[in-house]
Amino acid sequence: MLTRRDCLTLTATSCAASALLPRLLSAQSGDLITRAIPSTGEQLPIIGLGSSASFSQNASAGELDPLREVFRAMLDAGGTVFDTAPSYGRGSSEEVAGQIIAELDATERLFWATKVNVAGRGGGADEAAARVQIENSFNLIGADPIDLIQVHNLGDMPTQFGILKELKQEGRVRYIGATTTFPGQYGELVEWMQNEPLDFIGIDYAVDNTTAAEEVFPVAMDRGIGVLVYVPLGRTRLFDRVGDREVPEFAREFGVESWAQFFLKFAAAHPAVTTVTPATSQARHMLDNMGAAHGRLPDAAEQQRMIDFIDALPQA
């Protein structure tokens, strides 16, 4: 099993990553855990890569070397799912990812998940502008079809989801869906899930943020909709809360060797979840994250114990 201690010896430089990667990969026990996309049965690894936060910051700054190592680490560890959006890094996340993955000759290896949203403050979207944004994503990513496009934060669903349905029918997009990380939008999301042919949703879910499991996940399971989990680490919130504490001994029973793996295994354990997509700009963290896709996932009683453990800690 990949440990955080091992990861901390890995620098972001190419030579160090190449030298240490085989030993880290060999430390991961068992097969990579995958989940089926409900609408087709296609298998995806339960851990992927997001591109908000630090990833998009590096992309915006043109700091490509660390991101190149992140992708190498993910691919070498068996990861394939990459979640992005035109708004991340003001468009640079899609552009940089497309460039790096083309350099690595891995465009066809990734499961590309991006988004569309040109809705204004009034909630309306210009159809022409939405189509331009989507075509720009095709150009930057370099994949056609794109595996998944979702309407970002439910922006003018009638207009933008309508476009996605057309693209899916044309064969240019394999899966379509919608996202939100705002609990106030959960009710609207559920309505769309119940009445439209969504293949996926993207939503926030973490050990200290389980509302989606109560309000949204049951509908996803009933309707056969895949789930991408966003913000499973609470950005820095959860790490700030646990501080320098040791991972609890009970979590080692299901293969946890770091706090990142604790949080990611929790998020992946819910049966509605297809893939968890934490963002990172460091290869050592990507490798640590992929460690959560090995061993076993906590059962329902263990998940509750994880919740109780975090709830008992003081707020950071």
CSV table of C-alpha atoms in Angstrom, one decimal:
chain,number,residue,atom,x,y,z
A,1,MET,CA,0.0,0.0,0.0
A,2,LEU,CA,1.2,3.4,-0.9
A,3,THR,CA,1.9,5.5,2.2
A,4,ARG,CA,2.1,9.2,2.8
A,5,ARG,CA,5.6,8.7,4.3
A,6,ASP,CA,6.7,7.2,1.0
A,7,CYS,CA,5.1,10.0,-0.9
A,8,LEU,CA,6.9,12.7,1.1
A,9,THR,CA,10.2,11.5,-0.3
A,10,LEU,CA,9.0,12.2,-3.9
A,11,THR,CA,9.8,15.6,-5.3
A,12,ALA,CA,8.0,17.2,-8.2
A,13,THR,CA,10.9,16.8,-10.5
A,14,SER,CA,10.8,14.4,-13.4
A,15,CYS,CA,13.9,12.4,-12.4
A,16,ALA,CA,12.8,11.8,-8.9
A,17,ALA,CA,9.3,10.8,-9.9
A,18,SER,CA,10.6,8.3,-12.5
A,19,ALA,CA,13.1,6.8,-10.0
A,20,LEU,CA,10.6,6.4,-7.1
A,21,LEU,CA,7.4,5.5,-9.0
A,22,PRO,CA,8.1,1.7,-9.4
A,23,ARG,CA,8.7,1.2,-5.7
A,24,LEU,CA,5.6,3.2,-4.8
A,25,LEU,CA,3.5,1.3,-7.3
A,26,SER,CA,4.7,-2.1,-6.1
A,27,ALA,CA,3.7,-1.1,-2.5
A,28,GLN,CA,0.1,-0.9,-3.6
A,29,SER,CA,-1.7,-4.1,-2.7
A,30,GLY,CA,-4.4,-5.8,-4.7
A,31,ASP,CA,-6.1,-4.9,-7.9
A,32,LEU,CA,-7.3,-1.3,-8.6
A,33,ILE,CA,-10.9,-0.9,-7.4
A,34,THR,CA,-13.3,0.1,-10.2
A,35,ARG,CA,-17.0,0.9,-10.4
A,36,ALA,CA,-19.4,0.5,-13.3
A,37,ILE,CA,-21.0,3.5,-15.0
A,38,PRO,CA,-24.7,2.6,-14.4
A,39,SER,CA,-26.0,3.4,-17.9
A,40,THR,CA,-23.5,1.2,-19.7
A,41,GLY,CA,-21.5,-0.9,-17.3
A,42,GLU,CA,-18.2,0.6,-18.4
A,43,GLN,CA,-15.7,0.4,-15.5
A,44,LEU,CA,-13.8,3.4,-14.1
A,45,PRO,CA,-11.2,3.5,-11.4
A,46,ILE,CA,-12.7,4.9,-8.1
A,47,ILE,CA,-10.0,7.5,-7.8
A,48,GLY,CA,-9.4,10.1,-10.5
A,49,LEU,CA,-8.0,13.7,-10.8
A,50,GLY,CA,-9.7,17.0,-10.6
A,51,SER,CA,-8.3,20.3,-11.9
A,52,SER,CA,-9.6,23.0,-9.7
A,53,ALA,CA,-7.7,24.7,-6.9
A,54,SER,CA,-3.9,24.1,-7.1
A,55,PHE,CA,-4.0,22.3,-10.5
A,56,SER,CA,-5.7,25.3,-12.1
A,57,GLN,CA,-3.3,27.7,-10.4
A,58,ASN,CA,-0.3,25.9,-11.8
A,59,ALA,CA,-2.0,25.8,-15.2
A,60,SER,CA,-2.7,29.5,-15.2
A,61,ALA,CA,0.9,30.2,-14.2
A,62,GLY,CA,2.3,28.1,-17.0
A,63,GLU,CA,4.0,25.7,-14.5
A,64,LEU,CA,3.6,22.6,-16.6
A,65,ASP,CA,6.3,20.3,-15.2
A,66,PRO,CA,4.5,19.5,-11.9
A,67,LEU,CA,1.3,18.8,-13.7
A,68,ARG,CA,3.1,16.6,-16.2
A,69,GLU,CA,4.3,14.5,-13.3
A,70,VAL,CA,0.9,14.4,-11.8
A,71,PHE,CA,-0.5,12.9,-15.0
A,72,ARG,CA,2.4,10.5,-15.3
A,73,ALA,CA,1.8,9.3,-11.8
A,74,MET,CA,-2.0,8.9,-12.3
A,75,LEU,CA,-1.6,7.0,-15.5
A,76,ASP,CA,1.2,4.7,-14.3
A,77,ALA,CA,-1.0,3.9,-11.2
A,78,GLY,CA,-3.9,2.9,-13.4
A,79,GLY,CA,-6.0,6.1,-13.1
A,80,THR,CA,-7.9,7.4,-16.1
A,81,VAL,CA,-10.6,9.9,-15.0
A,82,PHE,CA,-9.8,13.6,-15.4
A,83,ASP,CA,-12.4,16.2,-14.5
A,84,THR,CA,-12.0,19.8,-15.7
A,85,ALA,CA,-14.0,22.8,-16.8
A,86,PRO,CA,-13.6,25.8,-19.1
A,87,SER,CA,-13.8,28.1,-16.1
A,88,TYR,CA,-10.9,26.4,-14.2
A,89,GLY,CA,-7.8,28.5,-14.5
A,90,ARG,CA,-9.7,30.8,-16.9
A,91,GLY,CA,-9.6,28.1,-19.5
A,92,SER,CA,-6.0,27.1,-18.9
A,93,SER,CA,-6.8,23.8,-17.2
A,94,GLU,CA,-8.3,22.3,-20.3
A,95,GLU,CA,-5.6,23.7,-22.5
A,96,VAL,CA,-2.7,22.6,-20.4
A,97,ALA,CA,-4.2,19.1,-19.8
A,98,GLY,CA,-4.8,18.6,-23.5
A,99,GLN,CA,-1.2,19.7,-24.3
A,100,ILE,CA,0.4,17.5,-21.7
A,101,ILE,CA,-1.7,14.4,-22.4
A,102,ALA,CA,-0.9,14.8,-26.2
A,103,GLU,CA,2.8,15.0,-25.3
A,104,LEU,CA,2.4,11.8,-23.3
A,105,ASP,CA,0.5,10.2,-26.2
A,106,ALA,CA,-2.3,9.4,-23.8
A,107,THR,CA,-5.3,11.2,-25.1
A,108,GLU,CA,-7.2,8.0,-25.8
A,109,ARG,CA,-6.3,6.6,-22.3
A,110,LEU,CA,-8.1,9.3,-20.4
A,111,PHE,CA,-11.7,9.4,-19.5
A,112,TRP,CA,-12.2,13.1,-20.2
A,113,ALA,CA,-14.9,14.9,-18.1
A,114,THR,CA,-15.5,18.6,-18.8
A,115,LYS,CA,-18.4,21.0,-18.4
A,116,VAL,CA,-20.3,23.8,-20.1
A,117,ASN,CA,-21.8,27.0,-18.6
A,118,VAL,CA,-22.2,30.4,-20.2
A,119,ALA,CA,-25.3,31.3,-18.2
A,120,GLY,CA,-25.3,34.9,-17.0
A,121,ARG,CA,-26.4,36.3,-13.7
A,122,GLY,CA,-30.0,36.0,-14.7
A,123,GLY,CA,-29.6,32.3,-15.3
A,124,GLY,CA,-30.0,32.5,-19.1
A,125,ALA,CA,-27.5,31.1,-21.5
A,126,ASP,CA,-26.8,32.2,-25.1
A,127,GLU,CA,-27.1,29.0,-27.1
A,128,ALA,CA,-24.5,30.2,-29.6
A,129,ALA,CA,-22.0,31.0,-26.9
A,130,ALA,CA,-22.5,27.6,-25.3
A,131,ARG,CA,-21.8,25.9,-28.5
A,132,VAL,CA,-18.7,27.9,-29.0
A,133,GLN,CA,-17.5,27.0,-25.5
A,134,ILE,CA,-18.1,23.3,-26.2
A,135,GLU,CA,-16.3,23.4,-29.5
A,136,ASN,CA,-13.4,25.1,-27.8
A,137,SER,CA,-13.2,22.3,-25.3
A,138,PHE,CA,-13.0,19.8,-28.2
A,139,ASN,CA,-10.2,21.8,-29.7
A,140,LEU,CA,-8.2,22.1,-26.4
A,141,ILE,CA,-8.7,18.6,-25.2
A,142,GLY,CA,-8.1,17.0,-28.5
A,143,ALA,CA,-10.6,14.2,-28.0
A,144,ASP,CA,-13.6,13.6,-30.2
A,145,PRO,CA,-15.8,12.2,-28.8
A,146,ILE,CA,-15.4,13.6,-25.4
A,147,ASP,CA,-16.3,11.1,-22.7
A,148,LEU,CA,-18.5,13.3,-20.5
A,149,ILE,CA,-19.7,16.9,-20.6
A,150,GLN,CA,-21.9,18.2,-17.8
A,151,VAL,CA,-23.8,21.4,-17.3
A,152,HIS,CA,-21.7,23.2,-14.7
A,153,ASN,CA,-23.7,24.3,-11.6
A,154,LEU,CA,-27.0,23.7,-13.4
A,155,GLY,CA,-26.5,26.8,-15.5
A,156,ASP,CA,-29.6,27.2,-17.7
A,157,MET,CA,-30.3,23.5,-18.0
A,158,PRO,CA,-33.1,23.8,-20.6
A,159,THR,CA,-30.6,25.4,-23.1
A,160,GLN,CA,-27.3,23.8,-22.3
A,161,PHE,CA,-28.5,20.3,-21.4
A,162,GLY,CA,-30.5,20.4,-24.6
A,163,ILE,CA,-27.3,21.0,-26.6
A,164,LEU,CA,-25.6,18.1,-24.8
A,165,LYS,CA,-28.5,15.7,-25.7
A,166,GLU,CA,-28.0,16.7,-29.3
A,167,LEU,CA,-24.2,16.1,-29.1
A,168,LYS,CA,-24.8,12.7,-27.5
A,169,GLN,CA,-27.2,11.7,-30.2
A,170,GLU,CA,-24.6,12.8,-32.8
A,171,GLY,CA,-22.0,10.6,-31.1
A,172,ARG,CA,-19.7,13.5,-30.2
A,173,VAL,CA,-20.2,13.1,-26.5
A,174,ARG,CA,-20.5,9.7,-24.8
A,175,TYR,CA,-22.1,10.7,-21.5
A,176,ILE,CA,-23.9,13.8,-20.4
A,177,GLY,CA,-25.0,15.2,-17.0
A,178,ALA,CA,-25.0,18.1,-14.6
A,179,THR,CA,-23.1,19.3,-11.6
A,180,THR,CA,-23.5,21.4,-8.5
A,181,THR,CA,-21.5,22.0,-5.3
A,182,PHE,CA,-24.2,24.1,-3.8
A,183,PRO,CA,-26.7,22.4,-1.4
A,184,GLY,CA,-29.3,25.0,-2.2
A,185,GLN,CA,-29.4,23.5,-5.8
A,186,TYR,CA,-29.8,19.9,-4.7
A,187,GLY,CA,-33.6,20.0,-5.1
A,188,GLU,CA,-33.3,21.3,-8.6
A,189,LEU,CA,-30.7,18.7,-9.4
A,190,VAL,CA,-32.9,15.9,-8.2
A,191,GLU,CA,-35.8,17.2,-10.4
A,192,TRP,CA,-33.5,17.0,-13.5
A,193,MET,CA,-32.3,13.6,-12.4
A,194,GLN,CA,-35.9,12.3,-12.2
A,195,ASN,CA,-37.1,13.8,-15.5
A,196,GLU,CA,-34.1,13.8,-17.9
A,197,PRO,CA,-31.6,11.2,-19.2
A,198,LEU,CA,-28.6,12.1,-17.2
A,199,ASP,CA,-25.7,9.6,-17.3
A,200,PHE,CA,-23.8,11.4,-14.5
A,201,ILE,CA,-23.9,14.0,-11.9
A,202,GLY,CA,-21.0,15.8,-10.2
A,203,ILE,CA,-21.5,16.8,-6.5
A,204,ASP,CA,-19.7,17.7,-3.3
A,205,TYR,CA,-19.4,14.9,-0.7
A,206,ALA,CA,-17.0,14.3,2.2
A,207,VAL,CA,-16.7,12.7,5.6
A,208,ASP,CA,-17.9,16.0,7.1
A,209,ASN,CA,-20.3,16.9,4.3
A,210,THR,CA,-22.7,14.0,3.8
A,211,THR,CA,-25.9,15.8,2.8
A,212,ALA,CA,-25.7,14.5,-0.8
A,213,ALA,CA,-25.9,10.9,0.5
A,214,GLU,CA,-29.2,11.7,2.1
A,215,GLU,CA,-30.8,13.9,-0.6
A,216,VAL,CA,-29.2,13.0,-3.9
A,217,PHE,CA,-27.5,9.6,-3.9
A,218,PRO,CA,-30.7,7.5,-3.5
A,219,VAL,CA,-32.1,9.1,-6.6
A,220,ALA,CA,-28.9,8.4,-8.5
A,221,MET,CA,-29.0,4.8,-7.5
A,222,ASP,CA,-32.7,4.5,-8.4
A,223,ARG,CA,-32.3,6.2,-11.8
A,224,GLY,CA,-29.0,4.5,-12.7
A,225,ILE,CA,-26.9,7.7,-12.8
A,226,GLY,CA,-23.2,7.8,-12.2
A,227,VAL,CA,-21.7,10.1,-9.6
A,228,LEU,CA,-18.4,12.0,-9.7
A,229,VAL,CA,-17.5,13.3,-6.2
A,230,TYR,CA,-16.0,16.8,-5.9
A,231,VAL,CA,-14.2,18.4,-2.9
A,232,PRO,CA,-13.7,15.1,-1.0
A,233,LEU,CA,-10.9,16.6,1.0
A,234,GLY,CA,-12.8,19.7,1.8
A,235,ARG,CA,-10.1,21.6,0.0
A,236,THR,CA,-7.9,22.2,3.0
A,237,ARG,CA,-10.7,22.1,5.6
A,238,LEU,CA,-10.3,18.4,6.6
A,239,PHE,CA,-6.5,18.5,6.7
A,240,ASP,CA,-6.7,21.6,8.9
A,241,ARG,CA,-9.1,19.8,11.2
A,242,VAL,CA,-7.0,16.6,11.7
A,243,GLY,CA,-3.8,18.6,12.0
A,244,ASP,CA,-0.8,16.4,12.9
A,245,ARG,CA,-2.8,13.6,14.5
A,246,GLU,CA,-2.1,10.0,13.5
A,247,VAL,CA,-4.6,8.2,11.3
A,248,PRO,CA,-6.8,6.2,13.7
A,249,GLU,CA,-5.8,2.5,14.1
A,250,PHE,CA,-9.3,1.2,13.1
A,251,ALA,CA,-8.8,2.8,9.6
A,252,ARG,CA,-5.7,0.7,9.0
A,253,GLU,CA,-8.0,-2.3,9.0
A,254,PHE,CA,-9.2,-1.3,5.5
A,255,GLY,CA,-5.8,-0.2,4.2
A,256,VAL,CA,-5.6,3.5,5.1
A,257,GLU,CA,-2.1,4.8,5.5
A,258,SER,CA,-2.6,8.6,5.3
A,259,TRP,CA,-5.3,11.1,5.9
A,260,ALA,CA,-5.9,11.6,2.2
A,261,GLN,CA,-6.6,7.9,1.9
A,262,PHE,CA,-8.9,8.1,4.9
A,263,PHE,CA,-11.0,10.9,3.3
A,264,LEU,CA,-11.0,9.4,-0.2
A,265,LYS,CA,-11.9,5.8,0.9
A,266,PHE,CA,-14.8,7.3,2.8
A,267,ALA,CA,-16.1,9.2,-0.3
A,268,ALA,CA,-15.6,6.2,-2.6
A,269,ALA,CA,-17.3,3.7,-0.2
A,270,HIS,CA,-20.8,4.9,-0.9
A,271,PRO,CA,-22.3,2.6,-3.4
A,272,ALA,CA,-23.8,5.4,-5.5
A,273,VAL,CA,-20.3,6.9,-6.1
A,274,THR,CA,-18.5,6.0,-9.4
A,275,THR,CA,-15.3,8.0,-9.1
A,276,VAL,CA,-13.8,10.5,-6.6
A,277,THR,CA,-11.9,13.4,-8.2
A,278,PRO,CA,-9.6,15.2,-5.8
A,279,ALA,CA,-7.5,18.0,-7.4
A,280,THR,CA,-3.8,18.1,-6.9
A,281,SER,CA,-0.7,19.6,-8.5
A,282,GLN,CA,1.8,17.3,-6.9
A,283,ALA,CA,2.8,13.9,-8.1
A,284,ARG,CA,3.4,12.6,-4.5
A,285,HIS,CA,-0.2,13.5,-3.6
A,286,MET,CA,-1.5,11.9,-6.8
A,287,LEU,CA,0.2,8.6,-5.9
A,288,ASP,CA,-1.0,8.8,-2.3
A,289,ASN,CA,-4.5,9.4,-3.6
A,290,MET,CA,-4.3,6.4,-5.9
A,291,GLY,CA,-3.5,4.3,-2.9
A,292,ALA,CA,-7.1,4.8,-1.8
A,293,ALA,CA,-8.1,2.7,-4.8
A,294,HIS,CA,-6.4,-0.4,-3.4
A,295,GLY,CA,-7.3,-2.8,-0.6
A,296,ARG,CA,-10.9,-2.6,0.4
A,297,LEU,CA,-13.4,0.1,1.1
A,298,PRO,CA,-14.9,0.7,4.6
A,299,ASP,CA,-18.3,-0.9,5.2
A,300,ALA,CA,-21.3,1.0,6.5
A,301,ALA,CA,-20.4,0.6,10.1
A,302,GLU,CA,-16.8,1.7,9.5
A,303,GLN,CA,-18.0,4.7,7.5
A,304,GLN,CA,-20.2,5.8,10.4
A,305,ARG,CA,-17.2,5.4,12.7
A,306,MET,CA,-15.2,7.6,10.4
A,307,ILE,CA,-17.9,10.3,10.5
A,308,ASP,CA,-18.0,10.0,14.3
A,309,PHE,CA,-14.2,10.3,14.6
A,310,ILE,CA,-14.1,13.5,12.5
A,311,ASP,CA,-17.2,15.0,14.2
A,312,ALA,CA,-15.5,14.6,17.6
A,313,LEU,CA,-12.6,16.7,16.5
A,314,PRO,CA,-12.7,20.5,17.2
A,315,GLN,CA,-13.3,22.7,14.3
A,316,ALA,CA,-10.0,24.1,12.8
